[in-house]
XYZ file of C-alpha atoms in Angstrom:
287
model
C -46.708 68.167 -46.358
C -46.784 68.585 -42.573
C -49.472 70.939 -41.259
C -48.248 74.288 -39.956
C -48.724 74.504 -36.191
C -49.875 77.798 -34.730
C -47.681 79.465 -32.090
C -48.535 78.293 -28.554
C -47.740 80.208 -25.364
C -48.440 79.435 -21.693
C -49.259 82.147 -19.172
C -50.448 82.413 -15.575
C -53.091 85.095 -14.947
C -53.401 86.325 -11.347
C -56.692 87.761 -10.098
C -57.717 88.501 -6.515
C -55.187 86.046 -5.159
C -56.196 83.345 -7.650
C -53.843 81.913 -10.262
C -55.365 80.775 -13.554
C -53.231 78.662 -15.877
C -53.819 79.629 -19.506
C -52.553 78.734 -22.954
C -52.883 80.715 -26.180
C -52.749 79.581 -29.813
C -52.197 81.738 -32.881
C -51.600 85.399 -33.617
C -52.419 87.877 -30.802
C -53.494 90.358 -33.472
C -56.343 88.059 -34.571
C -59.873 88.220 -33.128
C -59.727 86.601 -29.651
C -61.706 83.488 -28.734
C -61.844 82.391 -25.081
C -62.617 78.719 -24.435
C -64.372 77.772 -21.165
C -64.592 74.046 -20.362
C -67.185 72.205 -18.290
C -67.498 70.628 -14.883
C -64.416 68.896 -13.406
C -62.554 69.400 -16.699
C -59.298 71.253 -17.229
C -58.411 73.048 -20.436
C -56.962 69.774 -21.767
C -60.509 68.736 -22.634
C -60.413 71.319 -25.416
C -58.635 69.112 -27.982
C -55.324 70.559 -29.062
C -56.200 70.022 -32.723
C -59.435 71.940 -32.168
C -57.466 74.910 -30.786
C -54.900 74.765 -33.575
C -57.498 74.508 -36.341
C -59.427 77.469 -34.939
C -56.184 79.467 -34.824
C -55.517 78.538 -38.459
C -58.929 80.074 -39.234
C -57.520 83.415 -38.062
C -58.517 83.425 -34.405
C -56.410 84.041 -31.310
C -57.487 81.092 -29.173
C -57.114 81.046 -25.381
C -57.982 78.081 -23.177
C -57.554 77.948 -19.411
C -57.929 75.825 -16.305
C -60.872 76.964 -14.219
C -60.439 76.975 -10.448
C -60.073 73.506 -8.967
C -58.885 72.039 -12.290
C -55.474 71.538 -13.839
C -52.752 73.894 -12.621
C -55.029 76.704 -11.446
C -55.731 77.533 -7.810
C -57.467 74.685 -5.998
C -59.342 74.364 -2.704
C -59.882 71.543 -0.197
C -62.505 69.078 -1.443
C -65.916 70.108 -0.184
C -64.709 73.590 0.757
C -64.790 75.877 -2.293
C -64.372 79.437 -1.072
C -65.764 80.849 -4.298
C -69.064 81.026 -6.155
C -70.255 80.245 -9.648
C -70.263 83.988 -10.311
C -66.561 84.044 -9.429
C -65.970 81.621 -12.301
C -67.677 84.101 -14.636
C -65.463 86.885 -13.280
C -62.423 84.635 -13.812
C -63.218 84.493 -17.536
C -63.132 88.290 -17.666
C -59.934 88.278 -15.607
C -58.278 86.089 -18.255
C -59.190 88.686 -20.871
C -57.688 91.381 -18.629
C -54.535 89.310 -18.245
C -54.103 89.295 -22.015
C -55.043 92.952 -22.437
C -58.172 92.018 -24.399
C -61.090 94.441 -24.344
C -63.706 92.026 -25.703
C -63.638 88.445 -26.964
C -65.790 85.744 -28.505
C -66.665 83.293 -25.709
C -67.020 79.563 -26.357
C -68.395 77.492 -23.475
C -68.806 73.734 -23.252
C -71.487 72.252 -20.962
C -71.042 73.961 -17.553
C -68.619 76.280 -19.320
C -71.609 77.413 -21.352
C -73.315 78.569 -18.173
C -70.155 80.405 -17.125
C -70.000 82.072 -20.553
C -73.647 83.125 -20.380
C -73.229 84.643 -16.929
C -70.089 86.465 -18.045
C -71.973 87.868 -21.044
C -75.000 88.908 -18.992
C -72.963 90.572 -16.264
C -70.136 91.972 -18.440
C -71.782 92.573 -21.850
C -69.157 95.033 -23.075
C -66.462 92.372 -22.749
C -68.202 89.840 -24.996
C -68.527 89.891 -28.791
C -70.421 86.654 -29.398
C -71.293 83.444 -27.578
C -70.889 79.883 -28.807
C -72.494 77.383 -26.431
C -71.655 73.723 -26.980
C -73.741 70.987 -25.336
C -75.169 73.505 -22.885
C -78.538 74.945 -21.844
C -80.000 78.467 -21.572
C -79.681 79.947 -18.084
C -82.912 80.574 -16.212
C -85.016 78.409 -18.528
C -86.984 75.550 -16.994
C -89.239 72.857 -18.358
C -86.583 71.237 -20.563
C -86.097 67.455 -20.776
C -83.900 65.841 -18.157
C -80.959 63.565 -18.887
C -81.452 60.152 -20.448
C -82.480 57.438 -17.981
C -79.284 55.450 -18.511
C -77.153 58.483 -17.797
C -79.154 59.291 -14.656
C -78.530 55.774 -13.384
C -74.823 56.123 -14.137
C -74.623 59.496 -12.364
C -76.382 58.134 -9.293
C -73.608 55.558 -8.940
C -71.185 58.418 -8.240
C -72.566 58.587 -4.703
C -70.952 55.207 -3.952
C -67.485 56.181 -5.173
C -64.611 56.703 -2.753
C -63.592 60.149 -3.983
C -60.279 59.885 -2.150
C -59.323 56.910 -4.355
C -57.853 58.247 -7.588
C -58.138 54.920 -9.396
C -61.824 54.679 -8.476
C -62.301 58.220 -9.782
C -60.448 57.394 -12.999
C -62.633 54.328 -13.525
C -65.791 56.407 -13.046
C -64.503 59.085 -15.441
C -63.769 56.458 -18.094
C -67.311 55.136 -17.780
C -68.658 58.686 -17.795
C -66.835 59.464 -21.035
C -68.379 56.395 -22.652
C -71.858 57.275 -21.367
C -71.606 60.804 -22.810
C -70.620 59.582 -26.278
C -72.962 60.005 -29.208
C -74.154 57.517 -31.807
C -72.474 59.026 -34.866
C -68.934 57.773 -34.213
C -67.434 54.881 -32.233
C -66.305 55.842 -28.743
C -62.494 55.854 -28.542
C -62.029 54.369 -25.073
C -58.246 54.298 -25.381
C -58.009 58.002 -26.227
C -60.467 58.906 -23.450
C -58.501 56.880 -20.910
C -55.246 58.567 -21.943
C -56.794 62.036 -21.613
C -58.223 61.251 -18.183
C -54.851 59.934 -17.002
C -53.085 63.008 -18.347
C -55.585 65.330 -16.664
C -55.279 63.531 -13.335
C -51.482 63.389 -13.425
C -51.261 67.094 -14.211
C -53.495 68.320 -11.376
C -51.949 68.716 -7.888
C -55.381 67.971 -6.354
C -57.637 66.347 -8.934
C -60.345 65.506 -6.397
C -60.800 69.241 -5.739
C -62.595 69.445 -9.083
C -65.627 67.862 -7.386
C -66.150 71.275 -5.758
C -67.813 72.310 -9.021
C -70.864 70.234 -8.134
C -71.371 72.308 -4.994
C -71.443 75.456 -7.130
C -74.058 74.017 -9.468
C -76.411 73.422 -6.563
C -76.042 76.934 -5.179
C -75.706 79.294 -8.134
C -76.090 82.840 -6.895
C -76.623 83.982 -10.483
C -79.927 82.092 -10.663
C -81.830 85.328 -11.377
C -80.045 85.665 -14.728
C -81.995 84.713 -17.848
C -80.920 83.899 -21.396
C -83.742 86.061 -22.800
C -81.703 89.107 -21.795
C -78.717 88.003 -23.853
C -77.862 90.852 -26.178
C -75.034 89.114 -28.023
C -75.270 86.789 -31.034
C -75.525 83.190 -29.848
C -74.573 80.018 -31.677
C -75.707 76.813 -29.970
C -73.823 73.724 -31.130
C -75.552 70.584 -29.911
C -75.426 66.865 -30.590
C -78.770 65.291 -31.416
C -77.844 62.289 -29.238
C -76.629 64.237 -26.209
C -77.610 62.111 -23.150
C -76.935 64.813 -20.532
C -78.638 67.819 -22.148
C -81.012 66.475 -24.828
C -81.184 68.406 -28.105
C -84.201 70.364 -26.832
C -81.769 72.352 -24.662
C -79.896 73.522 -27.734
C -83.142 74.256 -29.549
C -84.337 76.352 -26.607
C -81.681 78.978 -27.287
C -83.372 79.827 -30.584
C -86.689 80.411 -28.800
C -85.347 82.323 -25.822
C -82.278 84.335 -26.838
C -83.050 87.261 -29.173
C -80.267 86.561 -31.686
C -79.565 82.836 -31.553
C -79.228 80.009 -34.018
C -78.598 76.283 -33.696
C -76.053 74.033 -35.374
C -76.958 70.372 -34.911
C -74.272 67.690 -34.814
C -76.257 64.744 -36.120
C -75.705 61.789 -33.814
C -73.337 63.804 -31.652
C -73.121 63.256 -27.915
C -72.016 65.410 -25.003
C -68.507 65.754 -26.349
C -66.259 67.262 -28.985
C -65.461 64.134 -30.937
C -62.230 64.058 -32.909
C -64.172 63.363 -36.123
C -66.454 66.365 -35.533
C -63.685 68.920 -34.906
C -63.601 70.224 -38.478
C -67.370 70.754 -38.520
C -67.369 72.498 -35.141
C -64.426 74.722 -36.075
C -66.129 75.810 -39.299
C -69.291 76.690 -37.400
C -67.409 78.754 -34.814
C -65.239 80.455 -37.429
C -68.355 81.525 -39.321
C -70.066 82.768 -36.186
C -67.054 84.826 -35.068
C -66.342 86.526 -38.391
C -67.716 89.903 -37.293
């Protein structure tokens, strides 16, 4: 029997002159879950099956393109006229666009930092936080990335960021470097997703503006210890970008946090881990 697909609807949310491309899965009467993806990544990096399965669990799932990704407003490369805090406000603006008073926020990697800032600055708009492959804001002294990944990242300085094929090649290598040890890396699927993301964006290179925000975060005074919402950290034990100690730190710092380890998982939502991740999020967002 063919699986029942949840209803899907596209919508553009406008906020302070910015257009944010969004997509919703499931029943609008269900508890809302807002998905916030990481650096240089459009909403396509939230796997469609992940969104559908979470909707089947009785959640109204919304994913969106952050500024400078996908079909949302973009800026000239090297000239982002917005801050990291604006990205946090954008998440709240998406909720406003859907008429949602408060939602469960799910952030991946940099999206986890956006979700934390949104929760710290707009606590009444957030029910719970799920932070995947991320790190607690304001907390230092945690292990740095794996040596091999640092070497790979350093090579980005030699890339011609005006050459889309050179960017695509780097992104393919990046996807492989971020993979865990539990499952084989699907290079073909990763390449197809990267191509789809690049073809869809009017100015894909503008996504590099995100790195400028990370180096000048005006919300640096925020701290995860002041998080008043329940936190679920989902973290791969083989994450090369944010080692597992980053996920474990949430349980020490945030007042109401717990950790779900993906054994052998990397800095990714692997197709074979979707069911496990969906179950964890569904359980965390029951209230």
